[in-house]
Coordinates of C-alpha atoms in Angstrom, one line a residue:
X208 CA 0.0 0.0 0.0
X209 CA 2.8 2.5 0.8
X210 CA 4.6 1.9 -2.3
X211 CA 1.4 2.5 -4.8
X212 CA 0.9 5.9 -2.5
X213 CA 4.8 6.5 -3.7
X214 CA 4.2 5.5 -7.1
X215 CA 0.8 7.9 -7.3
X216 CA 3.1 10.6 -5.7
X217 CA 6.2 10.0 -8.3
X218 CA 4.0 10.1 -11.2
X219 CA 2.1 13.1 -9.9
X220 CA 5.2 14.9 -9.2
X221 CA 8.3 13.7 -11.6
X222 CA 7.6 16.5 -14.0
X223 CA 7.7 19.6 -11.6
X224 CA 10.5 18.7 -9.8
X225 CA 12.5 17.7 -13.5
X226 CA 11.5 21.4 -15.0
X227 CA 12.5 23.1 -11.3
X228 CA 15.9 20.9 -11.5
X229 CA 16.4 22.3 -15.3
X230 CA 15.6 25.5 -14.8
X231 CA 18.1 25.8 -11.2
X232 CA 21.1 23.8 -13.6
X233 CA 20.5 24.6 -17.2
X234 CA 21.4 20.5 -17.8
X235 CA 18.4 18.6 -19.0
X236 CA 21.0 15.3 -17.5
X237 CA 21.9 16.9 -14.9
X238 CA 18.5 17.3 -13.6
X239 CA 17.0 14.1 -14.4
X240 CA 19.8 12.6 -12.0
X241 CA 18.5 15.1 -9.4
X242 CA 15.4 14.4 -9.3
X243 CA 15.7 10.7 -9.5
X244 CA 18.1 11.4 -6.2
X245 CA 15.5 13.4 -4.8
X246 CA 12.5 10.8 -5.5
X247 CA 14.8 7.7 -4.2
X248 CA 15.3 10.0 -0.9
X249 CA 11.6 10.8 -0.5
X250 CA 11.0 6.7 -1.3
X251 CA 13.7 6.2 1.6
X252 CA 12.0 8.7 4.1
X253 CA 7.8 7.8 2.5
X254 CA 6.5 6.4 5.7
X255 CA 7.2 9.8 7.3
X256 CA 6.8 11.9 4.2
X257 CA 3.5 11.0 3.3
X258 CA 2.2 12.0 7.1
X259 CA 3.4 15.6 6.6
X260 CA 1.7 18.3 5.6
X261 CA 2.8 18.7 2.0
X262 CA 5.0 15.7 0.9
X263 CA 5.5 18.4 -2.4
X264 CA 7.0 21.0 0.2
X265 CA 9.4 17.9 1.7
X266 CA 10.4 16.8 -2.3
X267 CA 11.3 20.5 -3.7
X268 CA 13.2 20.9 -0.1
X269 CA 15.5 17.8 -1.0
X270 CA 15.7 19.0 -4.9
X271 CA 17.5 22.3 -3.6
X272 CA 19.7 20.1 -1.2
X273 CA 20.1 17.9 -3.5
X274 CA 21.5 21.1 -6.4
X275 CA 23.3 22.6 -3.3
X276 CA 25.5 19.4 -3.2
X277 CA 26.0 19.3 -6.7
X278 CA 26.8 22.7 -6.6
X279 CA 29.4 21.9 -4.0
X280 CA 30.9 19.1 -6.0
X281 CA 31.6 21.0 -9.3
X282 CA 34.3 23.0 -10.1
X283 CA 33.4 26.8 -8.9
X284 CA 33.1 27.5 -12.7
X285 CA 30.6 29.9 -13.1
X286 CA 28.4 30.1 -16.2
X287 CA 29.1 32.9 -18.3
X288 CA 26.2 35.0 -20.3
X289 CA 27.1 36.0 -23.4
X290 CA 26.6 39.7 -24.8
X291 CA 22.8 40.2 -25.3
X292 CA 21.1 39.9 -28.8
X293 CA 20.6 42.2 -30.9
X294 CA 17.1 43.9 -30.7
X295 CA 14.7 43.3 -32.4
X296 CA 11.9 40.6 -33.3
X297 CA 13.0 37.4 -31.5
X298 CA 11.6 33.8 -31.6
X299 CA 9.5 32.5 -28.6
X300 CA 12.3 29.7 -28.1
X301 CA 15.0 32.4 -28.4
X302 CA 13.8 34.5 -25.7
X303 CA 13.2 31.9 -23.8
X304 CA 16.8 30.4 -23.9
X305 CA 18.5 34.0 -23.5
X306 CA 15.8 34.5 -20.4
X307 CA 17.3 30.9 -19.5
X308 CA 20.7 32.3 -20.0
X309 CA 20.2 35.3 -17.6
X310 CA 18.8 32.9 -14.7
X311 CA 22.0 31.1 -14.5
X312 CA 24.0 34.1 -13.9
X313 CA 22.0 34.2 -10.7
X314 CA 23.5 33.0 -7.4
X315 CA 22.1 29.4 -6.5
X316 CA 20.2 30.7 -3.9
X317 CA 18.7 33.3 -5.8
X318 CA 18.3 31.2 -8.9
X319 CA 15.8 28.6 -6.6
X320 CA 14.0 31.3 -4.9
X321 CA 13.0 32.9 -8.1
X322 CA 12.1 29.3 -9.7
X323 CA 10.0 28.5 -6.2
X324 CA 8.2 31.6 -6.7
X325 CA 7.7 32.2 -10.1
X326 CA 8.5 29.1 -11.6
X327 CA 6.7 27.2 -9.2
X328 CA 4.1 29.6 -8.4
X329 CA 4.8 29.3 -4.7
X330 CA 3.7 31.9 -1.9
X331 CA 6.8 34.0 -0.3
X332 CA 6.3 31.8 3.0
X333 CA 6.8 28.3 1.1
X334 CA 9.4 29.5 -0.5
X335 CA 11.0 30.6 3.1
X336 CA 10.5 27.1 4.2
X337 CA 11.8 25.6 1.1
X338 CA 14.9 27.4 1.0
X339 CA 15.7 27.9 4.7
X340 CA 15.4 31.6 4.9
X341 CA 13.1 34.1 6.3
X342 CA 10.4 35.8 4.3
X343 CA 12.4 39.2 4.5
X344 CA 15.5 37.5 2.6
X345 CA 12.8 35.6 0.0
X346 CA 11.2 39.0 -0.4
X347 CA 14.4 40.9 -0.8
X348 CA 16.4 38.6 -2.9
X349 CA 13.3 38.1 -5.5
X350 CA 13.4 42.0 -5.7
X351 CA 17.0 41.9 -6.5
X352 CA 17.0 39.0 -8.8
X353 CA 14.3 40.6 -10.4
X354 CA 16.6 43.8 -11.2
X355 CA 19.4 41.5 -11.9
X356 CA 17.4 40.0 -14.6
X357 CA 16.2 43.4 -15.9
X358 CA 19.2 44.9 -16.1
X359 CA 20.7 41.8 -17.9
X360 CA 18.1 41.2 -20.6
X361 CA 18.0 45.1 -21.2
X362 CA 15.1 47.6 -21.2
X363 CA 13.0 45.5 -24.6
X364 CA 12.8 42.2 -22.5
X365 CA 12.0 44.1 -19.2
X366 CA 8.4 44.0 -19.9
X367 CA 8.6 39.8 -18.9
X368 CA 9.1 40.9 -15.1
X369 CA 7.2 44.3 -15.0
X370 CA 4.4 42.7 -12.5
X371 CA 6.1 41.8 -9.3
X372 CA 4.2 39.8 -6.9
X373 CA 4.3 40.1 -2.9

């Protein structure tokens, strides 16, 4: 009975924690790995994961640590963005990749608490628990990130992050 609760839980949430994983590495590989780590931990821990509140919360928790690791493990090679495009009409899957491009830049930190909250769609407080922080730094960092990614993708592409939510 546990395991078909896990298998209902894997198959409900494989896909949001794979595109959170992509969008915090930029590696489709990379990702998969993570969240296959991430989903063999929650299996590991699923008698006491499925009692909590939000076994989702508990899984994105362990993708971040699970990143953080990674992170930890690479070289400190940081990934360099490239001189904006030129202006001017651009492709849906071009500005997604340069928008792509500019969240890498980001701090890892940063870079998860903008895919939590925007990405994800989850409130300020989640995204507190989530990442270990207050709501203060969530609040302050997405503010930054935000001008970060402004000032990256220029004034034409600043339209994508002219709604902030609180």
């Amino acid at each position: 009975m546990a395991d078909e609760d896990f298998v209902e839980f894997a198959q409900a949430t494989v896909g949001r924690l794979r595109d959170a994983a992509f969008l915090m590495c930029r590696d489709w590989h990379l990702a998969q790995d993570l969240t296959q780590t991430t989903l063999a931990k929650v299996y590991a821990n699923w008698r006491r994961v499925r009692r909590a509140d939000d076994p989702h919360a508990y899984a994105r928790k362990i993708l971040l640590r699970c990143m953080i690791d990674q992170q930890r493990r690479r070289s400190s090679r940081e990934l360099a963005m490239s001189a904006p495009p030129e202006r001017g009409e651009e492709h849906p899957a071009e500005l997604r990749m340069t928008l792509l491009e500019a969240v890498a830049t980001l701090p890892l930190r940063d870079r998860a608490i903008i895919v939590l909250r925007y990405w994800d769609d989850l409130s300020v407080e989640t995204t507190a628990e989530v990442v270990g922080v207050s709501t203060a730094v969530v609040k302050s960092q997405s503010m930054r990130s935000l001008n970060r990614l402004r000032e990256l993708l220029g004034e034409t592409r600043s339209e994508l992050f002219a709604e902030e939510r609180h």
